[in-house]
C-alpha cells in the first residue's frame, strides 16, 4: 500500500485560479514533508518543505501541515500556465531527508 | 552554486545487458547520495542510500547484486543496472545532500531497454 497518498490525481484550473493539492502519509513516523514540481521530461525541483504545524507561504505558494493527521496541502494562487506540471509530495522520518517516500503525484493543468 | 550532473542523460541498452550511470556533485560536498527510479506509471522509488563512511543501504526490492553502487568520494557516485530488462526502464535520479542537509537532484538518466 502506498504510504504517501496524493489527491486528486489530476486537476484542471483556469488561469488566475486557485489550485489545491492534498497529501497524506500513513506512516506515523513521518515528521517532514516536501513538495516537488516536475515539468514534463525534467527532474523534480523542490518547491517547499514543511516540518511544523501550521502554514508556510512563499510567493504564490502556500503549504499547510497538520501533524496530527499527517496531512499537508499545497495551494497555488493566481495559477499560471507555467504551473502546469506533476506535483509530487514526499515524506521523510527525519532530517536526513535523502530517504524520501514519494506519492504518485497530482497532474495540474492550468488552462489559459 | 550547487549543481548535480548525471551522465548519460539518455541511454538505450539491449535486454540482458548492463548500463552504468554517473552522478557528479559540483560546488558542494555530497555527504550522502540517494538513487531513485521513476518507472512509467509509477512514482519515485528509492533504490539505495549511500552515506560517506557508512554501508550503502538498499531498499526492499532492490539489491546490490542488481544495482551495485560506488561512492568513492564526496563528489561522485555511480550506479550500474545489471542485466537490464524491460521493467528496469525509467528515469533514474541522483539526489545529493550537502553538509547543511540541502538536497539537490540531478536531471536524471533515462533508461530505455529494448
XYZ file of C-alpha atoms in Angstrom:
226
model
C 0.000 0.000 0.000
C 1.215 3.439 -0.948
C 2.448 5.180 2.202
C 2.034 8.653 0.745
C -1.316 9.308 -0.852
C -1.957 12.326 -3.042
C -5.230 13.703 -4.315
C -6.614 14.495 -6.731
C -4.785 12.518 -9.396
C -5.318 15.348 -11.812
C -6.639 18.851 -11.621
C -7.590 21.494 -14.126
C -7.844 25.123 -13.038
C -8.316 28.253 -15.078
C -5.521 30.759 -15.370
C -5.632 33.044 -12.353
C -7.475 30.480 -10.270
C -6.517 28.637 -7.100
C -5.119 25.109 -7.231
C -5.299 22.974 -4.090
C -3.393 19.714 -3.802
C -3.511 17.224 -0.929
C -1.105 14.723 0.541
C -1.388 12.339 3.471
C 1.105 9.924 4.950
C 0.086 6.654 6.569
C 3.445 6.306 8.303
C 3.174 7.682 11.839
C 6.955 8.091 11.971
C 6.919 10.800 9.316
C 7.979 14.222 10.504
C 8.942 16.111 7.345
C 7.078 16.833 4.125
C 8.349 18.146 0.827
C 6.576 19.371 -2.271
C 8.278 18.988 -5.647
C 7.272 20.134 -9.107
C 8.240 18.124 -12.144
C 7.728 19.514 -15.615
C 7.453 17.015 -18.426
C 10.794 15.457 -19.270
C 12.560 17.184 -16.389
C 13.710 16.149 -12.946
C 11.715 17.314 -9.920
C 12.546 20.623 -8.327
C 11.753 21.292 -4.700
C 9.074 23.899 -4.174
C 8.623 23.979 -0.439
C 9.193 21.944 2.658
C 7.373 21.983 5.960
C 8.174 20.466 9.322
C 5.971 22.296 11.783
C 2.240 22.519 12.247
C 0.669 25.442 10.511
C 1.210 27.330 7.343
C 4.111 28.480 5.261
C 3.876 30.931 2.378
C 6.333 31.703 -0.387
C 5.038 33.941 -3.125
C 2.012 32.354 -4.765
C 2.561 29.061 -2.966
C 1.191 28.191 0.467
C 1.724 24.928 2.294
C -0.293 23.711 5.273
C 0.639 20.900 7.631
C -1.417 19.098 10.239
C 0.976 16.793 12.020
C -1.765 15.057 13.986
C -3.375 13.812 10.785
C -0.121 13.746 8.798
C -1.841 15.777 6.142
C -0.263 18.505 4.070
C -1.701 20.610 1.307
C -0.235 22.863 -1.333
C -2.170 25.847 -2.610
C -1.212 27.822 -5.674
C -2.972 31.129 -6.096
C -3.138 33.087 -9.331
C -2.230 29.908 -11.216
C -0.275 30.358 -14.422
C 0.021 28.051 -17.447
C 3.675 27.593 -16.495
C 2.476 25.974 -13.255
C 1.179 23.039 -15.297
C 3.250 20.095 -14.134
C 3.308 16.981 -11.985
C 3.348 17.890 -8.289
C 4.953 15.343 -6.038
C 4.611 15.132 -2.294
C 7.369 13.374 -0.384
C 7.779 12.475 3.256
C 10.689 11.502 5.431
C 11.070 10.381 9.011
C 13.967 12.580 9.950
C 16.098 15.439 8.842
C 18.226 13.082 6.792
C 15.676 13.560 4.100
C 17.634 11.952 1.414
C 15.432 8.973 2.084
C 12.164 10.234 0.711
C 8.940 8.368 0.135
C 7.066 9.913 -2.761
C 3.383 9.938 -3.561
C 2.195 9.281 -7.109
C 1.667 12.933 -7.732
C -1.052 15.273 -8.927
C -1.049 16.417 -12.521
C -2.017 20.074 -12.647
C -3.159 21.696 -15.846
C -3.708 25.431 -15.856
C -5.853 26.383 -18.812
C -5.241 29.776 -20.436
C 26.217 27.377 -6.945
C 25.487 23.773 -6.156
C 24.712 21.504 -9.065
C 24.291 17.807 -9.648
C 25.189 16.375 -13.033
C 24.148 12.989 -14.267
C 25.584 11.125 -17.205
C 24.352 9.933 -19.565
C 21.084 11.831 -19.831
C 19.529 9.156 -22.018
C 20.618 5.676 -22.887
C 19.317 2.629 -24.672
C 20.510 -0.859 -23.897
C 19.616 -4.295 -25.088
C 17.727 -6.587 -22.778
C 20.131 -8.579 -20.603
C 22.990 -6.119 -20.890
C 24.250 -3.727 -18.225
C 24.377 0.001 -18.072
C 26.376 2.319 -15.793
C 25.258 5.791 -14.851
C 27.143 8.519 -13.056
C 26.324 11.333 -10.659
C 28.615 14.279 -10.054
C 28.143 16.931 -7.345
C 29.623 20.313 -8.218
C 30.009 23.191 -5.816
C 29.414 21.200 -2.659
C 30.416 18.025 -0.914
C 27.835 15.282 -1.172
C 27.793 13.669 2.239
C 25.091 11.319 1.068
C 23.709 10.267 -2.280
C 20.354 8.655 -2.914
C 19.416 6.896 -6.122
C 15.753 6.875 -7.147
C 13.878 5.349 -10.048
C 10.729 6.665 -11.638
C 9.181 3.919 -13.687
C 6.401 4.518 -16.199
C 3.101 4.951 -14.367
C 4.868 4.911 -11.019
C 6.202 7.429 -8.607
C 9.790 7.709 -7.487
C 11.141 4.727 -5.615
C 14.243 4.894 -3.510
C 16.765 2.320 -4.670
C 19.534 2.903 -2.167
C 21.067 5.477 0.099
C 24.817 5.909 0.227
C 26.377 7.890 3.063
C 30.069 8.584 3.359
C 31.744 6.266 5.859
C 28.646 4.062 6.089
C 27.483 0.984 4.256
C 25.151 1.511 1.305
C 21.567 0.749 2.324
C 19.295 -0.806 -0.278
C 15.542 -0.593 -0.107
C 13.237 -3.559 -0.336
C 13.018 -4.928 -3.881
C 16.433 -3.514 -4.763
C 19.722 -5.347 -4.245
C 23.405 -4.691 -4.542
C 23.630 -7.650 -6.909
C 21.307 -5.894 -9.337
C 22.201 -2.238 -8.697
C 25.804 -2.017 -7.488
C 26.710 1.475 -6.339
C 30.066 3.131 -5.910
C 30.516 6.287 -3.811
C 34.282 6.745 -3.705
C 34.425 10.396 -2.672
C 32.317 13.399 -1.718
C 31.608 14.458 -5.274
C 30.966 11.321 -7.268
C 28.689 8.305 -7.273
C 27.892 5.718 -9.880
C 25.294 3.010 -10.166
C 25.091 0.129 -12.605
C 21.931 -1.612 -13.723
C 22.987 -5.199 -14.286
C 21.130 -7.453 -16.705
C 18.624 -4.774 -17.551
C 15.169 -5.867 -18.599
C 12.022 -4.080 -19.611
C 10.923 -3.468 -16.023
C 14.143 -1.549 -15.378
C 13.282 1.232 -17.797
C 12.589 4.630 -16.367
C 14.189 7.800 -15.108
C 16.995 7.294 -12.607
C 17.551 10.254 -10.341
C 20.512 11.004 -8.166
C 19.849 13.144 -5.101
C 22.872 14.534 -3.304
C 22.784 16.131 0.129
C 25.289 18.679 1.358
C 26.544 19.238 4.893
C 23.657 21.625 5.621
C 21.113 18.962 4.701
C 20.079 20.675 1.486
C 19.301 18.144 -1.216
C 19.872 18.669 -4.901
C 18.548 16.434 -7.647
C 20.349 15.768 -10.883
C 18.495 15.885 -14.207
C 18.272 12.122 -14.312
C 19.359 9.344 -16.626
C 16.537 7.996 -18.746
C 16.998 4.303 -19.457
C 15.247 2.566 -22.305
C 15.582 -1.194 -22.591
C 14.962 -2.886 -25.926
